[in-house]
Coordinates of C-alpha atoms and ligand atoms in Angstrom, one line a residue:
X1 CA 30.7 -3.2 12.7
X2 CA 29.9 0.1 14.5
X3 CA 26.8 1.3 13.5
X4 CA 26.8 4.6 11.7
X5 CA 23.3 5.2 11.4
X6 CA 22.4 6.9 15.0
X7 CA 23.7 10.5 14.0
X8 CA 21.5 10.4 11.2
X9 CA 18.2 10.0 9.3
X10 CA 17.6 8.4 6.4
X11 CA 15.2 9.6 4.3
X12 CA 13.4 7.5 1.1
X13 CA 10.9 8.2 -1.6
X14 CA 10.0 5.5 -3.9
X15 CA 8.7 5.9 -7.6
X16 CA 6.8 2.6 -8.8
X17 CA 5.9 1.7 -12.5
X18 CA 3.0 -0.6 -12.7
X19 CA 1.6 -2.1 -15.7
X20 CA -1.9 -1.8 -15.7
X21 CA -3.8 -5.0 -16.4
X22 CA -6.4 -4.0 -19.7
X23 CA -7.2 -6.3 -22.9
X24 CA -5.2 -3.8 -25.1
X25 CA -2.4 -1.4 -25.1
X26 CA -2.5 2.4 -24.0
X27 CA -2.9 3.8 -28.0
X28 CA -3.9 0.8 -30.0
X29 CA -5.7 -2.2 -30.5
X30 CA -2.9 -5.0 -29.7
X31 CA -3.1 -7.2 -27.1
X32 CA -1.7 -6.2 -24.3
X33 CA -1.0 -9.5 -22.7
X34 CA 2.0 -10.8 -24.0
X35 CA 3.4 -13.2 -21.8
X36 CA 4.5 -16.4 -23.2
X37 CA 3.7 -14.6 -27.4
X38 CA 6.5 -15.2 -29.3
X39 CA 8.4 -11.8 -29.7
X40 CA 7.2 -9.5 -32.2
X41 CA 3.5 -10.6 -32.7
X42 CA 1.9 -7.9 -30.3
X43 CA 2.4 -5.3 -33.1
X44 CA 0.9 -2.7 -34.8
X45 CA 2.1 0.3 -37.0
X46 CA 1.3 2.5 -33.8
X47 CA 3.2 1.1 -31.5
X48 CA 6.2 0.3 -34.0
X49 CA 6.1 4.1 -34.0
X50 CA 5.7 4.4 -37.8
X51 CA 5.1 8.0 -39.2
X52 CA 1.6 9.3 -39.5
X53 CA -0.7 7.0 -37.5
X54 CA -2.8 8.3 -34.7
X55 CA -2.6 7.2 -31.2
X56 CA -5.8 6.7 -29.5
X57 CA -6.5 6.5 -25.5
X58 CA -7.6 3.7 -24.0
X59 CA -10.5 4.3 -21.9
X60 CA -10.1 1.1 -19.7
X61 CA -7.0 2.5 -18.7
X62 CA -8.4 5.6 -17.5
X63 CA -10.8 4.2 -15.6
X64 CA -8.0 1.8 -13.7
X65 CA -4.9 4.9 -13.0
X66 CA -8.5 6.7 -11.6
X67 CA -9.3 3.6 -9.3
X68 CA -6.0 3.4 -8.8
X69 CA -5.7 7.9 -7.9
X70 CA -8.9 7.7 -5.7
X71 CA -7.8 4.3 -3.9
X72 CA -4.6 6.6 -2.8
X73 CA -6.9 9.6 -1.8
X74 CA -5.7 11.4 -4.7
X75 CA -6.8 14.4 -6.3
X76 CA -8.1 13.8 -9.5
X77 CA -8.2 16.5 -12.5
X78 CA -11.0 16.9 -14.0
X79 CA -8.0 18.5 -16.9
X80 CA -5.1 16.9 -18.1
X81 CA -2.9 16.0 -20.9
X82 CA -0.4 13.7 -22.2
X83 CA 3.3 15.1 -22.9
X84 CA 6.6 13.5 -24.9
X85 CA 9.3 12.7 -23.0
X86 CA 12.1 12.6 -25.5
X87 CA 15.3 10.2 -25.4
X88 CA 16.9 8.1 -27.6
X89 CA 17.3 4.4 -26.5
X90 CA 16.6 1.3 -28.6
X91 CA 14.2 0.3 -26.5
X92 CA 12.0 3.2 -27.3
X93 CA 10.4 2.9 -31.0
X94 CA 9.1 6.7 -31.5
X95 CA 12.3 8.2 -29.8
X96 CA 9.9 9.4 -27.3
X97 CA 7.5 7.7 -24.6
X98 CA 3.8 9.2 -24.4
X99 CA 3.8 10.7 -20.5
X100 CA 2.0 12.7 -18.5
X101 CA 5.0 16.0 -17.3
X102 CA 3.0 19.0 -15.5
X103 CA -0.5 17.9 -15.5
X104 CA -0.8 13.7 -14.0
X105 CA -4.4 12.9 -13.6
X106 CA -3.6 12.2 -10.1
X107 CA -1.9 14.2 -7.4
X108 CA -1.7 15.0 -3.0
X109 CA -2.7 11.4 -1.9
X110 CA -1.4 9.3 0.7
X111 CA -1.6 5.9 2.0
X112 CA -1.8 4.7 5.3
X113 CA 0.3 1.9 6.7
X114 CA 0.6 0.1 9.9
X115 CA 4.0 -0.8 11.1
X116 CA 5.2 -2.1 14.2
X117 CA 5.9 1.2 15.6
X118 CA 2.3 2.0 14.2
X119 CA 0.2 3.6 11.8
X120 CA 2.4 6.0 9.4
X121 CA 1.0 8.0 6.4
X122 CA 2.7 8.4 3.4
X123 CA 2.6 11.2 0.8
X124 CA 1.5 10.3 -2.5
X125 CA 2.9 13.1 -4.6
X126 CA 1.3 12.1 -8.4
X127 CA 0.2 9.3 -10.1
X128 CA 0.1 9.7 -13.6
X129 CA -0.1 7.5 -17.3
X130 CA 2.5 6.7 -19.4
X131 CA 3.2 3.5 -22.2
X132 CA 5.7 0.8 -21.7
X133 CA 8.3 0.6 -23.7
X134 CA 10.2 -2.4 -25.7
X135 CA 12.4 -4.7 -24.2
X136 CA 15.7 -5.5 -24.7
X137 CA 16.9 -8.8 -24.2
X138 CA 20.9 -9.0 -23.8
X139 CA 22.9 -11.9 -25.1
X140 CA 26.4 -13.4 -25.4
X141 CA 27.7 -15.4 -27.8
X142 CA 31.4 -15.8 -29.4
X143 CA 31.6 -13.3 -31.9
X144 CA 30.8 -10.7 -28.3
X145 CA 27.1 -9.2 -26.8
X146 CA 24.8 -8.4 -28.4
X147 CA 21.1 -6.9 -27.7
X148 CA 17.4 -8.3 -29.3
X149 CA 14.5 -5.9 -29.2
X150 CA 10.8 -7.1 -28.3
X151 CA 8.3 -4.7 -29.0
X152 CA 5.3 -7.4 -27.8
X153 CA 5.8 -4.8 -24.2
X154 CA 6.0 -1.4 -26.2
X155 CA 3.0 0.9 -25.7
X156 CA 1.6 -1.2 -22.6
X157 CA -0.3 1.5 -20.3
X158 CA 2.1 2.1 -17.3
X159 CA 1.2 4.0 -14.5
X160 CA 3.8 5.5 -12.5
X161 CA 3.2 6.3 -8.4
X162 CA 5.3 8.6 -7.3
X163 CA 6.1 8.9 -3.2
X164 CA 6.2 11.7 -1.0
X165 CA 10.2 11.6 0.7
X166 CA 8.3 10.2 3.8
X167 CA 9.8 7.5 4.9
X168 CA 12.6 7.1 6.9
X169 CA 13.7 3.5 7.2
X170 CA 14.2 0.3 4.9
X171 CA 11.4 -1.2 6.6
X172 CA 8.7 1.4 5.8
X173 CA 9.6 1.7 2.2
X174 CA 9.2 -2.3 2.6
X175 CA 5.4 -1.7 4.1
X176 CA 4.9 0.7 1.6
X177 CA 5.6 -1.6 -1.1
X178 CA 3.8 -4.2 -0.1
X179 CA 0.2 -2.3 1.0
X180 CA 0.5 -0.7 -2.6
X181 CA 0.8 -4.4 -3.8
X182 CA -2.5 -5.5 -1.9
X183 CA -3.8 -2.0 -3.1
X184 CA -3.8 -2.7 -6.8
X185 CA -4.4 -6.6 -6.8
X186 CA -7.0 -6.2 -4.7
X187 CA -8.7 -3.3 -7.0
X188 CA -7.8 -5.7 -10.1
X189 CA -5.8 -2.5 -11.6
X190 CA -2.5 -5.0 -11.7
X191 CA -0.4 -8.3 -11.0
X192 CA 1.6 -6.1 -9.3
X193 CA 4.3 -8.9 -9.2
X194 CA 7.9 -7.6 -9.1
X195 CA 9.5 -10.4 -10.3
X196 CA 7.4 -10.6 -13.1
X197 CA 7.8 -6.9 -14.1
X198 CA 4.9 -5.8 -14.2
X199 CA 5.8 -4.0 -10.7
X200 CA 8.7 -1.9 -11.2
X201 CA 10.6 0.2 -8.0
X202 CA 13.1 2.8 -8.1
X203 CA 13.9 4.0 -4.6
X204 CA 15.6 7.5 -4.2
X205 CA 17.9 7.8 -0.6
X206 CA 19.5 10.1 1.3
X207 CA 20.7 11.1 4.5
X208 CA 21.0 14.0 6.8
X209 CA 21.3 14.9 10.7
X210 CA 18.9 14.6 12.6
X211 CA 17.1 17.8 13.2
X212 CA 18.2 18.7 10.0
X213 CA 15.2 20.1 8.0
X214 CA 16.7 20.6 4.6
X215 CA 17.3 17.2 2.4
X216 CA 20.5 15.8 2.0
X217 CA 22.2 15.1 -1.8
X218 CA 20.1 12.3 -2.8
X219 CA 21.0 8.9 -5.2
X220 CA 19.0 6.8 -7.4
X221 CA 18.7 3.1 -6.7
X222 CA 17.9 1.1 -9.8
X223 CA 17.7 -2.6 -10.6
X224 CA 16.3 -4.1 -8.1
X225 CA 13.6 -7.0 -8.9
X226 CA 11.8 -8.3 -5.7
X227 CA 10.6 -6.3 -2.0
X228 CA 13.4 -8.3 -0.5
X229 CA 16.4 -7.0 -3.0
X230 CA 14.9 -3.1 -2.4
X231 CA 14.9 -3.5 1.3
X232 CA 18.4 -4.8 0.6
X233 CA 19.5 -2.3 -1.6
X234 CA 18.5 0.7 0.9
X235 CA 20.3 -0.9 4.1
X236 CA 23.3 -1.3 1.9
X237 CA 23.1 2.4 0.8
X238 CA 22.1 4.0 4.1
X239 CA 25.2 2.4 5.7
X240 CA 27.2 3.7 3.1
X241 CA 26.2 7.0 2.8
X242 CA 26.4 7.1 6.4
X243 CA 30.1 6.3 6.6
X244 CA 30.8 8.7 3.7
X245 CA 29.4 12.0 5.5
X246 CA 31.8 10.5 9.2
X247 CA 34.4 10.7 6.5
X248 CA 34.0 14.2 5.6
X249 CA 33.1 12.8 2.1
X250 CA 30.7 14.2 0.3
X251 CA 27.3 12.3 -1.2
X252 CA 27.4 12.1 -5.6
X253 CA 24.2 12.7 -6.6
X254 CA 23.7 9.8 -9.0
X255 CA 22.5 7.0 -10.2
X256 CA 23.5 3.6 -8.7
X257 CA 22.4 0.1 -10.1
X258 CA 21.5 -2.8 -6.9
X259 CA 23.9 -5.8 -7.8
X260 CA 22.3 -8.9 -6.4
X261 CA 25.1 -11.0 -6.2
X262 CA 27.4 -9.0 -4.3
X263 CA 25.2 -7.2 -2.3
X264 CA 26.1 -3.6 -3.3
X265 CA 25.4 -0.4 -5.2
X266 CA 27.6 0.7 -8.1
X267 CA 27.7 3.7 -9.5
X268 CA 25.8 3.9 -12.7
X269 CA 25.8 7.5 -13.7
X270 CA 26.5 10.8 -12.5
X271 CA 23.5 13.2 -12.7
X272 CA 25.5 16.1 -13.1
X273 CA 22.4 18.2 -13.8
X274 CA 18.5 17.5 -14.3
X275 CA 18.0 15.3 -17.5
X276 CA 16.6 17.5 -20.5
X277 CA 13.7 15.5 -22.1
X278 CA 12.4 18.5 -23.8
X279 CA 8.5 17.4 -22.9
X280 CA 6.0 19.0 -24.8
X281 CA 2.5 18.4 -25.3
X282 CA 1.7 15.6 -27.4
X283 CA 0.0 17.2 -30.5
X284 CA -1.7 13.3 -31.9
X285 CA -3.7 13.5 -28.3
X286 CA -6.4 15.5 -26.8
X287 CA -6.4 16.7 -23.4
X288 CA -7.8 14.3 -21.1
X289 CA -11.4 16.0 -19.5
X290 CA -12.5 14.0 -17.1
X291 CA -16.3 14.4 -16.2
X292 CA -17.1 14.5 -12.2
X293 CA -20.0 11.6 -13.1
X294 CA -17.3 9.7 -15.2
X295 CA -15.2 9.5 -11.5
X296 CA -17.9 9.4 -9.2
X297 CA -19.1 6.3 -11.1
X298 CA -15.3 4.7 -10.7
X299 CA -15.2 5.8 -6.9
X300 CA -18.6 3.9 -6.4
X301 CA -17.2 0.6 -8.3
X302 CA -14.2 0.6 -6.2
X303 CA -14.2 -2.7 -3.8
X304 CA -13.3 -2.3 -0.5
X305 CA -9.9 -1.7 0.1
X306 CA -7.3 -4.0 2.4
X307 CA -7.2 -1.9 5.1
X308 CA -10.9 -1.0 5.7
X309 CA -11.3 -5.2 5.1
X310 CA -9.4 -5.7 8.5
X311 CA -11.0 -3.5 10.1
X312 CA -14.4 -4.8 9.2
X313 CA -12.9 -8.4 9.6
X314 CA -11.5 -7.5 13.5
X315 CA -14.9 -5.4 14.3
X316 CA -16.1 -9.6 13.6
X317 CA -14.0 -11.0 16.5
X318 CA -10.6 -11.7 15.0
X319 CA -7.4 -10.8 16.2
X320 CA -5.0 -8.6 14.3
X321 CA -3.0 -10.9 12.9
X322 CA -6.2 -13.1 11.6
X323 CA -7.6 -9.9 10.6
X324 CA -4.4 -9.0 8.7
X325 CA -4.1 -12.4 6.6
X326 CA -7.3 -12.9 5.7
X327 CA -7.9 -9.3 4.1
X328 CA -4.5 -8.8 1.9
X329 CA -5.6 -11.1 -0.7
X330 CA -8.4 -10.2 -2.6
X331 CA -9.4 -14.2 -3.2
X332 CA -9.0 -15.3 0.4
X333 CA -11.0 -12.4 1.6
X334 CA -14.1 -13.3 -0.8
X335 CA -13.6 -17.0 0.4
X336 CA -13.6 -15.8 3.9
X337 CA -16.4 -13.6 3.5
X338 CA -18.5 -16.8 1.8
X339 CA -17.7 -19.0 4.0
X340 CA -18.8 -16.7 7.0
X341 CA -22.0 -16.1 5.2
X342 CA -22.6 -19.8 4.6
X343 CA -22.1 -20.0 8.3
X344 CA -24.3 -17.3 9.9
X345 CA -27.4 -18.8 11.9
X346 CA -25.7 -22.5 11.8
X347 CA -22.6 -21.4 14.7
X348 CA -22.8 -18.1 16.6
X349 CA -19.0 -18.6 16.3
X350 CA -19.4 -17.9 12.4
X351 CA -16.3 -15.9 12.0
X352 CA -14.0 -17.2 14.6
X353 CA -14.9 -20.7 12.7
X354 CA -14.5 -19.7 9.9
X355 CA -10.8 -18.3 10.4
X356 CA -9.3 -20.8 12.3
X357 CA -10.2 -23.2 9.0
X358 CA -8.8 -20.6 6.8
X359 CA -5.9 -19.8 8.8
X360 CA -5.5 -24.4 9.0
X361 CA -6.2 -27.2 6.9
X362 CA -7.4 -23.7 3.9
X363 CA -3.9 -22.5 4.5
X364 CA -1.7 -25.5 4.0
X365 CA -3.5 -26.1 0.5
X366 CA -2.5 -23.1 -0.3
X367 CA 0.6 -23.2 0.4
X368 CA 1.1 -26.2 -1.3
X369 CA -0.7 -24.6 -4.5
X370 CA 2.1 -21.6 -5.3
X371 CA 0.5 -19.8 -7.9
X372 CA -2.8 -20.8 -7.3
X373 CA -5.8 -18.2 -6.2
X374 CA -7.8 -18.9 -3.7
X375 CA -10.6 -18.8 -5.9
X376 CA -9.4 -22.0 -7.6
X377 CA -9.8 -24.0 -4.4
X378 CA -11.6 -27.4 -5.0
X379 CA -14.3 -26.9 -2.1
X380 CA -16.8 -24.6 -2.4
X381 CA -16.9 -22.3 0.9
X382 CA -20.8 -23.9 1.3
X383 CA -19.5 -27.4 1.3
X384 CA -16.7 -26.2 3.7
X385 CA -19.4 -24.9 5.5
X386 CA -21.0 -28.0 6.0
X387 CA -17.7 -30.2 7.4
X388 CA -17.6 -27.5 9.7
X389 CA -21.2 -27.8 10.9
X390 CA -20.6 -31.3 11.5
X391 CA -17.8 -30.9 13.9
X392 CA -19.3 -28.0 15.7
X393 CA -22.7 -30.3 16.1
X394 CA -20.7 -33.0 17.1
X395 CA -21.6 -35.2 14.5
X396 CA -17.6 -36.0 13.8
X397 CA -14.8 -35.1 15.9
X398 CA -11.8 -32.5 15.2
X399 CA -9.8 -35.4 13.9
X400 CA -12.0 -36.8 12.0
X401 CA -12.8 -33.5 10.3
X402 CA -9.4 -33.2 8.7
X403 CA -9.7 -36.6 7.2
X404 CA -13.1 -35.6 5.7
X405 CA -11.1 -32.3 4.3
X406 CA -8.5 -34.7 3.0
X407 CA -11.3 -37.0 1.0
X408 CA -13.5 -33.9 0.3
X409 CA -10.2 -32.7 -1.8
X410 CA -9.3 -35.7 -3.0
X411 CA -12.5 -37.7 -4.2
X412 CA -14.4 -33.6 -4.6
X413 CA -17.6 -35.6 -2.4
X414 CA -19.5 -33.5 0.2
X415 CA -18.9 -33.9 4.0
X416 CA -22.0 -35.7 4.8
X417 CA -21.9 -37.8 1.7
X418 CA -18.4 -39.1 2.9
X419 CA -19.3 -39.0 6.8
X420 CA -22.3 -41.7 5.8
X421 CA -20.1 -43.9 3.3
X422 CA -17.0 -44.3 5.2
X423 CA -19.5 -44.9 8.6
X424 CA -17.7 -41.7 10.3
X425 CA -20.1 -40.2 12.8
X426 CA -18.5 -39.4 16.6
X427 CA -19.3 -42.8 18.5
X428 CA -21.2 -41.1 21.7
X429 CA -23.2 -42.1 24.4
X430 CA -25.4 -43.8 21.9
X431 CA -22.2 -46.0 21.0
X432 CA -21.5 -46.3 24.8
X433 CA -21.5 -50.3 24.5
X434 CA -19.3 -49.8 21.5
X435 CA -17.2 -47.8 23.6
X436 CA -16.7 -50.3 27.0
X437 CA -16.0 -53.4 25.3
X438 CA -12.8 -51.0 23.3
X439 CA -11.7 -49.3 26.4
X440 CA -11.4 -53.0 28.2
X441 CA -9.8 -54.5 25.3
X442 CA -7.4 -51.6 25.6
X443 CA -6.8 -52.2 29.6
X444 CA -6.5 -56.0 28.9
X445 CA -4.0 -55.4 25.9
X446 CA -1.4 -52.7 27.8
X447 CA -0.5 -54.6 30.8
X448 CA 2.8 -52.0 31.1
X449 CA 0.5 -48.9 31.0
X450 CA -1.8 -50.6 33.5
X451 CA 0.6 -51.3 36.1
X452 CA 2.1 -47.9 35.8
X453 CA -1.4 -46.1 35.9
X454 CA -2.0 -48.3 39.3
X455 CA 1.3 -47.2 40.7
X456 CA 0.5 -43.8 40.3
X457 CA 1.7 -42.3 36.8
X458 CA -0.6 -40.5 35.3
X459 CA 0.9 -40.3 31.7
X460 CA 0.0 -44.2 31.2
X461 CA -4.0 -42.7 31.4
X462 CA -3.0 -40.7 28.9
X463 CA -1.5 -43.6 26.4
X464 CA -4.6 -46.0 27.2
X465 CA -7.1 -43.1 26.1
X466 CA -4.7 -42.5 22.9
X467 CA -4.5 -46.3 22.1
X468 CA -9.1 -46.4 22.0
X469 CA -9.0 -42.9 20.1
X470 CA -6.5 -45.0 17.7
X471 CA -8.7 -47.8 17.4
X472 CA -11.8 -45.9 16.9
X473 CA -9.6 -44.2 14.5
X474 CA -10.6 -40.8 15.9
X475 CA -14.1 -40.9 16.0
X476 CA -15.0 -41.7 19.6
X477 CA -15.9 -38.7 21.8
X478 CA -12.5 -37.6 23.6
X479 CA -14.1 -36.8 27.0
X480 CA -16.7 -39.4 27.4
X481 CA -13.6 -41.8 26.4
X482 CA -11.3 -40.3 29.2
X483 CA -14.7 -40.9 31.7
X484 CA -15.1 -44.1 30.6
X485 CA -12.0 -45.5 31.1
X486 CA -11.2 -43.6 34.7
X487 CA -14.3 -45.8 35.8
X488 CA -12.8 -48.9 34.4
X489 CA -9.7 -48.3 36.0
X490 CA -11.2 -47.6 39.1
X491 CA -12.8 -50.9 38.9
X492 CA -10.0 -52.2 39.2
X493 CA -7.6 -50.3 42.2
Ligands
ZN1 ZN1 0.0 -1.9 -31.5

């Protein structure tokens, strides 16, 4: 296929619904954790939407869209209220949702991001509260479809983060995505987890030529349920918007659903003007007044953040990429941290250590553990600390370290404990003896390799030293083996 896309750019702006993670919901007392209730039993007359009961704001939820605003260098307004949004759906139980129309608690951020090109700043235009709504579960059966209503979800606080149209490829709306996804886990404001829902993207796209100040008609892309199926969804549309405006066609502005399956956008609806929802301020509410001590004392709780972590972590000695792993998860970066700590004044290659173990045998576990935090890994960083202090003192070689890891996680002993029982110190020049009588028993057993080291090859030194590291079953010093057995062999030439 030709490609279309070098007479123009694209240009994206992404609006993302997060739920926010608190004990209750926005306006009432229910639980706001419903996954795995049975439907219906997070409910209340408030958030059933029954006449005359009184919302009432959660306060926990302030404090996380405010973490959430000042982690995304956000204005905050010391004013602001909450408005209705009014539509009828069934999933919406008042026949209005509680949201935030001219005055979000949040506005004029940005977020920086590195990409391969570099870094890239993004606008952050608002970032304001709103409630979840119910949820509709469609089903089939004979008699035709038919929809169930949950209201367990209703009356959730949502926040919604609203883009500036900054960026102008699939793969930065990608990076966006996924920085605001370290962002909020790592500030513990959400689960941020796509397919779960509780991370929600809408992407608006459009195109125009480049050099072209003013925007081009622009479309809605809905539907799509993972970072992989919106970075789809926008190099699907860009190509065919592109095509459209060769064609002299011009763009609908509308709104078109991501279909997974076939790989395309339909055509949902036409937005032939803006929608009406008639917002007005919501009379049950007061306006929000945010004190500057009631913000300060958020901005002062909030932990570091992922980007400032890699930075700290490569001012340590690691390498980008090192750097980059280790800080977008909040429970690998506290592991990292601890473990370094446990280190310091034991290996003046604390960090570098520490990484390498992290980025290994740390790794692999979790990998295997999907799901799984690193917070919930069986060794504590200290006894970690401790395996490692044995190999860099030489107590145990590298290969015998990762069968210590392997007992440590199995049997949940301590490195030393398991280094005395199973008898697995390095076998050094104290073990020298030891070490002769294996390395001739090696020679004598491998006649093959010894004729071909005597003629000259010098792969079969390479097979006698790997047979004694077999028999020693790792333990033995590797270079005082190798010196050992040259001077055997040289014996006999
Ligand atoms: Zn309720």
């Amino acid at each position: 296929m030709v490609t279309t896309l070098d007479q123009f750019e694209t240009v994206i702006g992404l609006e993302v619904h997060v739920q926010l993670i608190t004990n209750s919901k926005m306006f009432c007392s229910c639980s706001a954790d419903y996954s795995g209730a049975e439907p219906n039993t997070h409910v209340c007359p408030v958030c059933l939407g029954l006449p005359g009961v009184l919302p009432v704001i959660n306060e926990e939820a302030i404090r996380l869209i405010v973490a959430i605003g000042l982690s995304l260098n956000c204005k905050v307004s010391d004013f602001s209220k909450f408005d209705r949004k009014n539509y009828l759906y069934p999933d919406l139980m008042k026949g209005y949702q509680v949201s935030q129309f001219d005055l979000p608690i949040c506005e004029n951020g940005w977020q920086d991001l590195e990409i391969d090109e570099g870094l890239f700043r993004c606008g952050i235009t608002r970032v304001h509260m709103e409630e979840d709504t119910a949820r509709l579960l469609h089903r089939k059966n004979a008699g035709g479809s038919y929809s169930l209503v949950d209201i367990n979800r209703s009356g959730v606080p949502l926040v919604e983060i609203v883009s500036e149209p900054d960026m102008r490829s699939p793969e930065q709306a990608r990076a966006y995505l996924i920085s605001l996804r370290q962002l909020l886990r790592m500030i513990g404001a959400s689960n941020a987890n796509m397919e779960e829902g509780n991370f929600r993207c809408d992407a608006n796209i459009s195109l125009r030529p480049f050099g072209e100040t003013e925007l081009g008609t622009k479309v809605e892309i809905k539907n799509m349920n993972s970072f992989r199926s919106v970075y789809d969804a926008l190099c699907f549309e860009q190509v065919r918007q592109a095509k459209a405006l060769i064609e002299g066609e011009n763009i609908v502005q509308e709104t078109r659903g991501w279909n997974q399956e076939k790989g395309i956008t339909i055509s949902q609806r036409v937005k032939e003007e803006a929608n009406d929802y008639r917002y007005f301020p919501e009379p049950d509410l007061p306006p929000l007044t945010l004190s500057n001590d009631f913000v300060e004392n958020i901005r002062s709780e909030i932990p570091e953040l992922p980007s400032a972590k890699k930075q700290r972590f490569v001012s340590l000695g690691l390498n980008e990429f090192e750097a980059g792993t280790l800080s977008e998860d909040r429970s690998r970066a506290n592991y990292f941290d601890n473990l370094v700590e446990s280190l310091e004044g034991k290996s003046e290659r604390a960090p570098k250590l520490a990484a390498n173990w992290m980025l290994g045998e740390v790794a692999r576990w979790d990998n295997e553990h999907v799901g799984k935090e690193l917070s919930e890994f069986p060794i504590k960083a200290d006894s970690l600390a401790e395996l490692i202090v044995l190999t860099e003192e030489g107590v145990i070689t590298n290969a015998v370290a990762k069968q210590v890891f392997e007992k440590m996680l199995s049997d949940g002993l301590g490195a030393k404990q398991i280094v005395e029982k199973d008898g697995l110190a390095q076998l050094g020049e104290e073990a020298g003896d030891e070490l002769v009588a294996i390395v001739r028993s090696v020679i004598n057993d491998n006649d093959k390799a010894l004729a071909d080291y005597l003629a000259g090859k010098s792969s079969a030194l390479k097979f006698l030293l790997g047979q004694v590291m077999r028999q020693t079953k790792g333990r033995a010093d590797h270079a005082l083996v190798q010196s050992l057995l040259e001077a055997e062999l040289e014996a006999l030439e």
